Every structure is written in C-alpha cells, then in structure tokens.
mmCIF file of C-alpha atoms in Angstrom:
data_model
loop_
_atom_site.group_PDB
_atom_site.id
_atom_site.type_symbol
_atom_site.label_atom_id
_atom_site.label_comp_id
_atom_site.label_asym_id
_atom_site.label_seq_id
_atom_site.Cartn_x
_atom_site.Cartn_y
_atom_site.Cartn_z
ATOM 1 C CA UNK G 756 0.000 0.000 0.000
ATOM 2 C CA UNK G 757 1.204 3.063 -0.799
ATOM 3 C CA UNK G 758 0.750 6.733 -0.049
ATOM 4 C CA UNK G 759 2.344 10.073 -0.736
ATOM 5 C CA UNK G 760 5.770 10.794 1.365
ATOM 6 C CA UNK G 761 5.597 14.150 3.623
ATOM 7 C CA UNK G 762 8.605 16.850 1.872
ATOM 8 C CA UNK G 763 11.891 16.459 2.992
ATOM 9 C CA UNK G 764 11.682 19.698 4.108
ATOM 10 C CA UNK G 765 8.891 18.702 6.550
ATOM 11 C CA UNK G 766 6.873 21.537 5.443
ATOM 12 C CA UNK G 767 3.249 20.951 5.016
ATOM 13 C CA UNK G 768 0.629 22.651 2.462
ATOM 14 C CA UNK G 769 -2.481 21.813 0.928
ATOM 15 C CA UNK G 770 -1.139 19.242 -1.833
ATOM 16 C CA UNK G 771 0.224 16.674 1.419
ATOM 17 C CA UNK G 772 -2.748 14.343 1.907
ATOM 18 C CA UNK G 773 -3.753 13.030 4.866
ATOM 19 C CA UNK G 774 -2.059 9.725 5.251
ATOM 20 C CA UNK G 775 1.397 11.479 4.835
ATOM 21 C CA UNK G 776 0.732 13.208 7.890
ATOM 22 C CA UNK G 777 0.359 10.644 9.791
ATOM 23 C CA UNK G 778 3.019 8.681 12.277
ATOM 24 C CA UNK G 779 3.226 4.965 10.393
ATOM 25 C CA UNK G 780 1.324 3.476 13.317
ATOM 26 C CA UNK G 781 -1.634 5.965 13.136
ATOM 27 C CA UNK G 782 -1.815 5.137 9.177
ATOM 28 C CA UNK G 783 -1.645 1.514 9.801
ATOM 29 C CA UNK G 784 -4.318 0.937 12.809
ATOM 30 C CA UNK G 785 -6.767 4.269 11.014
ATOM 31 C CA UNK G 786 -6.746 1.772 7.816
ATOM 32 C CA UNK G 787 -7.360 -1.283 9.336
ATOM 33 C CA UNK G 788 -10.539 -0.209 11.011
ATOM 34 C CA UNK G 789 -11.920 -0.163 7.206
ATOM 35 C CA UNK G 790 -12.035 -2.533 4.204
ATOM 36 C CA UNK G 791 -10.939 -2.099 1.023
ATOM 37 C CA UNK G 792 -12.669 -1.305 -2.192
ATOM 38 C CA UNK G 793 -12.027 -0.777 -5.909
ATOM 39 C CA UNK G 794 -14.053 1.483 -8.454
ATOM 40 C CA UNK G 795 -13.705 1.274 -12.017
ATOM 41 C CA UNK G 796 -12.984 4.567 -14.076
ATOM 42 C CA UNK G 797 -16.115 7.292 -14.060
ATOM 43 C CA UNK G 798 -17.495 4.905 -11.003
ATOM 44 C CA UNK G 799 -18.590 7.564 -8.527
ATOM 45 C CA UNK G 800 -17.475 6.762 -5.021
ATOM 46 C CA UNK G 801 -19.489 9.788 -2.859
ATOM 47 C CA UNK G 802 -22.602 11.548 -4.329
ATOM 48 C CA UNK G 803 -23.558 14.153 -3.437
ATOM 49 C CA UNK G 804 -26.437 15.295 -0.953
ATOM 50 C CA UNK G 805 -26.462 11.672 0.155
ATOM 51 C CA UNK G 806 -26.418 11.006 4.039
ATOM 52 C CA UNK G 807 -22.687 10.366 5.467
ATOM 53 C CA UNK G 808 -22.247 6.475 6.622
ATOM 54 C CA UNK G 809 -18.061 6.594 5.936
ATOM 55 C CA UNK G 810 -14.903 8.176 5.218
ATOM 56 C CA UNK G 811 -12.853 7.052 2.140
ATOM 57 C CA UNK G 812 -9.026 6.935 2.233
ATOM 58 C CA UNK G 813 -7.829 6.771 -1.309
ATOM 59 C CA UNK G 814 -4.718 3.961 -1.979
ATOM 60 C CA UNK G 815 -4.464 3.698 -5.435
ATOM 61 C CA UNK G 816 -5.455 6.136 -8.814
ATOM 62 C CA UNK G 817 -7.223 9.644 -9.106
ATOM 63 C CA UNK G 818 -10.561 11.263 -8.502
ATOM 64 C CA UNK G 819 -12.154 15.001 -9.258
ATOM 65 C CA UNK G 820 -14.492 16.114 -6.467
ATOM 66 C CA UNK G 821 -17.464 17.687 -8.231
ATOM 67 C CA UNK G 822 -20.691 19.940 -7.089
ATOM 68 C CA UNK G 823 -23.696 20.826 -9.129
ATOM 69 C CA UNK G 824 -25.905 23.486 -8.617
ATOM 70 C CA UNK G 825 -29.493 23.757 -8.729
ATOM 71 C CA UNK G 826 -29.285 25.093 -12.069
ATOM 72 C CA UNK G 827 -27.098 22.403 -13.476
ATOM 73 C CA UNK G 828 -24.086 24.331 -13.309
ATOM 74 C CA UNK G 829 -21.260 22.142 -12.214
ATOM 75 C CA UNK G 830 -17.856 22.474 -10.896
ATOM 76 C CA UNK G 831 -14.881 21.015 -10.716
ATOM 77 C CA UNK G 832 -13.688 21.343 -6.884
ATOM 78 C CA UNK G 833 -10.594 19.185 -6.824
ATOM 79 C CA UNK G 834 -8.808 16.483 -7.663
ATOM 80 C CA UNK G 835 -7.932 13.914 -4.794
ATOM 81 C CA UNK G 836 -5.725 11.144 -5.075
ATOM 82 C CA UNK G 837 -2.997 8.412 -3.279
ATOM 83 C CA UNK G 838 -2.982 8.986 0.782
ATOM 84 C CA UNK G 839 -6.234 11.679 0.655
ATOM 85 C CA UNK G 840 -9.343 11.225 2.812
ATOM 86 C CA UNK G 841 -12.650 12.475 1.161
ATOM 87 C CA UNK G 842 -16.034 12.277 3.119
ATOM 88 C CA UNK G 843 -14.622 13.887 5.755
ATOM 89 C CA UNK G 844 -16.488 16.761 6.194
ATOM 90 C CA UNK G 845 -19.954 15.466 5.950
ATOM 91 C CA UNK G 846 -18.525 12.443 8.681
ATOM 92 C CA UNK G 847 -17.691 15.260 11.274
ATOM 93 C CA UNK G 848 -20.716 17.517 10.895
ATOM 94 C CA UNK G 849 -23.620 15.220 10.267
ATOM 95 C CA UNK G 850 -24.760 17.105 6.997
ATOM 96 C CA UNK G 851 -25.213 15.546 3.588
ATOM 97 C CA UNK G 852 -22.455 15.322 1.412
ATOM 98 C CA UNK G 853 -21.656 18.470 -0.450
ATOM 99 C CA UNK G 854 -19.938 16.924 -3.543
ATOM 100 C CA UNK G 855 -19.678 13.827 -6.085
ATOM 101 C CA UNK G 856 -16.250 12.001 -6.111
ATOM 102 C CA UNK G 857 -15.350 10.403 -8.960
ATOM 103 C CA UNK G 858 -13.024 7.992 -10.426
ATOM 104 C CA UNK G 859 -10.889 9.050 -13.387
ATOM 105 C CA UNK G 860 -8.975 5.964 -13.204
ATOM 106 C CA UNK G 861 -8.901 2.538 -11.476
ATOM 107 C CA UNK G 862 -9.087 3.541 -7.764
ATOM 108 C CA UNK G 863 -8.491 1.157 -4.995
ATOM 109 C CA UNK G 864 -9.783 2.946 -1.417
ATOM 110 C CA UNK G 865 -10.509 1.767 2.331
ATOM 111 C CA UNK G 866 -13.818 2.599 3.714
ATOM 112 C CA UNK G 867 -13.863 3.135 7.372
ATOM 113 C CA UNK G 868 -17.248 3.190 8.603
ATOM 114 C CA UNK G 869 -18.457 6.562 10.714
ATOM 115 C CA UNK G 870 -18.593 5.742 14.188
ATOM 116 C CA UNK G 871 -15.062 3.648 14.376
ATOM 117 C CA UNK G 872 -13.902 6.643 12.067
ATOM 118 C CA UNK G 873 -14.581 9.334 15.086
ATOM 119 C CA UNK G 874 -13.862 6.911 17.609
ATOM 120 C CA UNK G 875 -10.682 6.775 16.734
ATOM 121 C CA UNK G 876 -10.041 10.762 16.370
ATOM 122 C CA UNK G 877 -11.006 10.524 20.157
ATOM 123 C CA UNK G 878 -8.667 7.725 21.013
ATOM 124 C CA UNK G 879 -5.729 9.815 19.052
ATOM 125 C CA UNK G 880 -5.981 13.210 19.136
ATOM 126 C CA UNK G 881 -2.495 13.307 16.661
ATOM 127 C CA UNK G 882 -4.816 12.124 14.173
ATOM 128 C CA UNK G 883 -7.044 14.577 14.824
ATOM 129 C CA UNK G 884 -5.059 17.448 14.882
ATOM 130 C CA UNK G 885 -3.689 15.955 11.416
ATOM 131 C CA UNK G 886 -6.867 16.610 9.954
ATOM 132 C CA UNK G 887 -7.666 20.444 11.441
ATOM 133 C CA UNK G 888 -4.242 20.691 9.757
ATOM 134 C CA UNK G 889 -5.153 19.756 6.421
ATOM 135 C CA UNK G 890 -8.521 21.038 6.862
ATOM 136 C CA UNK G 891 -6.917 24.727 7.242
ATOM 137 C CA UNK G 892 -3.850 24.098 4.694
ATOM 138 C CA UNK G 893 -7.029 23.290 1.973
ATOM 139 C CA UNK G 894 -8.818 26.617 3.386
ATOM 140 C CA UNK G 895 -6.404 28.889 2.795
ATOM 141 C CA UNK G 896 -5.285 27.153 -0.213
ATOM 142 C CA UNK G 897 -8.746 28.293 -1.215
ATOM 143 C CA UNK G 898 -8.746 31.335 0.151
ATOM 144 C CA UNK G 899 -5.475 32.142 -1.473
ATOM 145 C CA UNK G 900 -6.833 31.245 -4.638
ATOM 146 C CA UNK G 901 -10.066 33.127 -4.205
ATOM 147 C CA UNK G 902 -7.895 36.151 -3.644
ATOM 148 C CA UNK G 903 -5.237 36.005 -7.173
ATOM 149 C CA UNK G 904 -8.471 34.845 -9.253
ATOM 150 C CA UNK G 905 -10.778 37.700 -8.218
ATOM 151 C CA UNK G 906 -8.073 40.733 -9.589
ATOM 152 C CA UNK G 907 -7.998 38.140 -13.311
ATOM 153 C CA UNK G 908 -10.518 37.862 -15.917
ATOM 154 C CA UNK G 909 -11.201 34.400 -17.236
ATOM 155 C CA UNK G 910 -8.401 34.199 -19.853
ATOM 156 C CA UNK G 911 -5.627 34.473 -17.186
ATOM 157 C CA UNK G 912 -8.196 32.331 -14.569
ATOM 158 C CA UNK G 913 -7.988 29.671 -17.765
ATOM 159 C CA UNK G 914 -4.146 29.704 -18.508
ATOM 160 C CA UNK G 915 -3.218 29.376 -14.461
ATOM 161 C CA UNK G 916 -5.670 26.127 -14.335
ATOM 162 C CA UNK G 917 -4.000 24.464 -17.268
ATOM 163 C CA UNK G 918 -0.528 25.618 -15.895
ATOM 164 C CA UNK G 919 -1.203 24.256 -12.522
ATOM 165 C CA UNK G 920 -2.764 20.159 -14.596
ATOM 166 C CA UNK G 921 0.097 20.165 -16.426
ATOM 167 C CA UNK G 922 2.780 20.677 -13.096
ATOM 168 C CA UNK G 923 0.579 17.888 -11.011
ATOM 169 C CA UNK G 924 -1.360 16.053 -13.687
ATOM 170 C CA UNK G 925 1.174 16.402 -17.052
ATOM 171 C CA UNK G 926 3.033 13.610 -19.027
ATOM 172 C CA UNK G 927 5.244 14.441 -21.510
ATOM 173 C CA UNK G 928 4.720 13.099 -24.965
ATOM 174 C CA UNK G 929 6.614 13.895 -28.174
ATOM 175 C CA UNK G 930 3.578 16.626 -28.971
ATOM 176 C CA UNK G 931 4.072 18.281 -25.663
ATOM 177 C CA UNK G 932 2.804 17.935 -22.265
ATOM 178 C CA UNK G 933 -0.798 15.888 -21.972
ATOM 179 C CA UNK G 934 -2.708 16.204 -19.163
ATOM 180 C CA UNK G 935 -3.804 13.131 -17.519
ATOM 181 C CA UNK G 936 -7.188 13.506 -15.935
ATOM 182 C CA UNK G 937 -9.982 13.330 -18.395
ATOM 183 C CA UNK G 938 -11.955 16.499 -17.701
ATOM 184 C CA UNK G 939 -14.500 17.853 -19.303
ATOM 185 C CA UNK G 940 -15.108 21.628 -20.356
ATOM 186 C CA UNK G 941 -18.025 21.699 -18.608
ATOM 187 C CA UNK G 942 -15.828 21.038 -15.316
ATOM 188 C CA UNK G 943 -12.903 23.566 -16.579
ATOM 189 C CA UNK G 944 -15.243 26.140 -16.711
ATOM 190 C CA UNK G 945 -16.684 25.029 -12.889
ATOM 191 C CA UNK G 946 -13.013 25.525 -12.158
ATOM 192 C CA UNK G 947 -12.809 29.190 -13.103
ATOM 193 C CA UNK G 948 -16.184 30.339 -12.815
ATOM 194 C CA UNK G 949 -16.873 30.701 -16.655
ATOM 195 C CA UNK G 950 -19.350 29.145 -18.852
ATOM 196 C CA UNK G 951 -18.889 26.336 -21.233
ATOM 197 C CA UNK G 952 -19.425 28.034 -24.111
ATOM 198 C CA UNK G 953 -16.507 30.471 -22.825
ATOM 199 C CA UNK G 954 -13.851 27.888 -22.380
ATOM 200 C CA UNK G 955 -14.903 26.482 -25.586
ATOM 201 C CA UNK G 956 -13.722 29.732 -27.362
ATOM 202 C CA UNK G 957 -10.536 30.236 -25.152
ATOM 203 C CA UNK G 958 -9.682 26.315 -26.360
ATOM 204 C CA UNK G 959 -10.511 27.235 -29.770
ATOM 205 C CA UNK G 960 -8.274 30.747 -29.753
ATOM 206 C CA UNK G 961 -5.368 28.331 -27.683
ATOM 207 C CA UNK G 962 -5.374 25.790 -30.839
ATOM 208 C CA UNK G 963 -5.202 28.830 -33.107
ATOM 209 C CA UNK G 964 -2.104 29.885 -31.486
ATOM 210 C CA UNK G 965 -0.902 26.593 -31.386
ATOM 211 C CA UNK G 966 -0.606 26.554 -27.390
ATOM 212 C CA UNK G 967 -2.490 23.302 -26.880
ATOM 213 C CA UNK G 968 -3.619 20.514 -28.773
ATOM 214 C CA UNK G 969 -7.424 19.260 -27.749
ATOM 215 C CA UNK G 970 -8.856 15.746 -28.472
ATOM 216 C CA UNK G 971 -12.387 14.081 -26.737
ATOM 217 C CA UNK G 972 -11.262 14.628 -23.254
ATOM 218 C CA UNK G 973 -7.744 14.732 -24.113
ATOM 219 C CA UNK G 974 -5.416 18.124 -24.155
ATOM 220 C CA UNK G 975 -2.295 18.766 -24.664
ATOM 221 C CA UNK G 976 0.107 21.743 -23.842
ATOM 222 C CA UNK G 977 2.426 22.597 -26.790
ATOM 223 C CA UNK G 978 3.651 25.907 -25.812
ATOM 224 C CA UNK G 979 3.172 26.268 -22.226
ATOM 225 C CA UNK G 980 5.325 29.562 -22.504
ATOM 226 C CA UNK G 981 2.037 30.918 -24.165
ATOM 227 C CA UNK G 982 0.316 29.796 -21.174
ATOM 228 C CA UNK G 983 2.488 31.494 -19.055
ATOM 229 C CA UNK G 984 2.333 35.041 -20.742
ATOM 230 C CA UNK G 985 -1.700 34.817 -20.504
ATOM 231 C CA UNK G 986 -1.070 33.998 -16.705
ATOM 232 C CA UNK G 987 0.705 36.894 -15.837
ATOM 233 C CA UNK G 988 -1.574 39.953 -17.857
ATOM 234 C CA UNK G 989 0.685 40.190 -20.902
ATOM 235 C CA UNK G 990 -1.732 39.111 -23.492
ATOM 236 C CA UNK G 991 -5.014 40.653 -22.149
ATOM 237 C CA UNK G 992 -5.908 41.790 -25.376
ATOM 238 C CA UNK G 993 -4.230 39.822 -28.105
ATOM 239 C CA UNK G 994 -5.443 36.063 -27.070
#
C-alpha cells in the first residue's frame, strides 16, 4: 500500500494528503478499522447530498471532487488522489455530502465506517489534529486562490488552471505535455467560474495559437510559454 511521502523539508501545504501526515502506526491501525474497495474509471465513489455512513481513504489512482448546482451548473472542486481522505467533512458535521467524487482511473480505497472513524479521532488526538491541519492548509489554499483569481478575468483564470494540470497532472509526450485527468469543459469552466461556451472559445483561440492541442477529453500543452504570458496579464488583449 502506498501513499504520498511528507517533503523532505517537513513543510506541510495543501497538496500533502492526509495519510502522509500521519506517524506509520496511526496510518496503519486508522486503515485497518476499514475494508478495502475498488471502483472502475467514471465509477462515482461519494454523491452528493447523500447522508454520510463513511470516510474514504484513497490507496491507489485519481478522482475530481465535483458539485452541481441547482441550475445544473457544475464544478470542478478538486482532484484527490494516493494517501487523501474524502467524506470527511460530511462524517464530522452530520450534513449531507456536499460533492460527487469520482473515479478518473482505477481507484483502490478503504472505507472506514463513521462511528469507528470518530472513535478513533477521540482515542488519538495526533490524528485529529492531522486533519484540522489539512482542513486549514485546503482553506487557505482556497482562500489564497479566491484572492489572485478575483483581480484576473477568465483568460488568465484559464491559462493558471491548465498551468497548474500540467505541473501535477502532465506527461510528456513527443507533442508536448498531456494532461492526464480526463476532464470535461463543462468542469474547466466550474473551475474558473466561466461558462462552457466560454472555455470552448478560449480552447478554440489556444489551438489557433498553437498553445495546446485538444482531443475528446484529451489536451495537450504545446507551448506552455504561451500559457504562461496569458497567466501573468501580458496578453489581455491579443489572445
């Protein structure tokens, strides 16, 4: 079983999941309260606005974390893979779940039922402060974000989310850097508060500069330097 090793600079941020934080004998006895499970790709593991019965811990493969609104408008929320916990917050609050978790790939997870789940944050109150940690590192992750996207239109919004897929989510190929999470526009817009349609012409105006390379589901980054510009207000005009 593996899971994601803390920095060797034993600083922490928003991107170290939750097993990595833990001592190796917290990890061990938190995952063998549960039982493991596997999900096939696009198999949804949490819906959303269901009751909470269990926390996941994720082993093996990727998921995005996705919320709908009443109107149909989804978005994507975040991506969650090897050593993260999702269910969490619905567990320790007693509310519905507020988001879908997907697979994008084959996904191998522990389910730890509710109650042993909170007993043992009683019985270990490392763990627990493990997870107010990673609860605040992922709130002012957001917060941070928030913050940068709200002085940025949606062009710059656009070229920081593909930047940021292709640094944690890129492979490189011989036509450049392919990102490898099958997302759809619909949840790339989500992820920069645009519309579809929007991020449809931004894609279209990208492939016409010959910054990326698009496919059904599939993108590629050919000139991330392009990317990079629109990121940092140089092209407001010209993209």
């Amino acid at each position: 079983m593996t899971v994601v090793d803390l920095p060797r600079d034993g600083s922490l941020d928003d991107r170290v999941p939750f097993l990595a934080r833990l001592e190796s004998e917290d990890r061990e006895a938190l995952l063998a309260l549960g039982k493991e499970l596997s999900f096939a790709p696009r198999i949804e593991l949490l819906h959303q606005h269901e009751p909470s019965s269990h926390v996941l811990f994720i082993v093996r493969g990727w998921t995005k974390v996705t919320a709908s609104a009443a109107n149909g408008y989804e978005a994507l929320l975040a991506l969650r893979g090897p050593g993260d916990i999702i269910g969490e917050s619905a567990a320790l609050t007693g509310r519905p779940r507020s988001a879908t978790v997907t697979a994008l790939e084959p996904v191998r997870a522990v389910a730890v039922e509710l109650q042993r789940f909170t007993g043992f944050l009683a019985e270990r109150p490392a763990v627990s402060f493990a997870l107010l940690g990673l609860t605040s590192d992922r709130t002012r992750a957001a917060d941070r974000r928030r913050l940068e996207f709200a002085s940025m239109n949606v062009k710059e919004r656009f070229a920081i989310l593909l930047l940021d897929l292709a640094r944690t989510h890129g492979r490189r190929t011989d036509e450049g850097i392919e990102l490898s999470v099958p997302l759809s526009k619909q949840e790339l817009a989500g992820s920069v508060g645009a519309s579809r349609e929007m991020v449809q012409r931004l894609l279209k105006e990208l492939r016409s500069r010959g910054a990326v390379v698009t496919g059904r589901r599939a993108l590629v980054i050919t000139r991330p330097d392009i990317l990079r510009r629109i990121a940092q207000g140089g092209t407001r005009d010209s993209l």
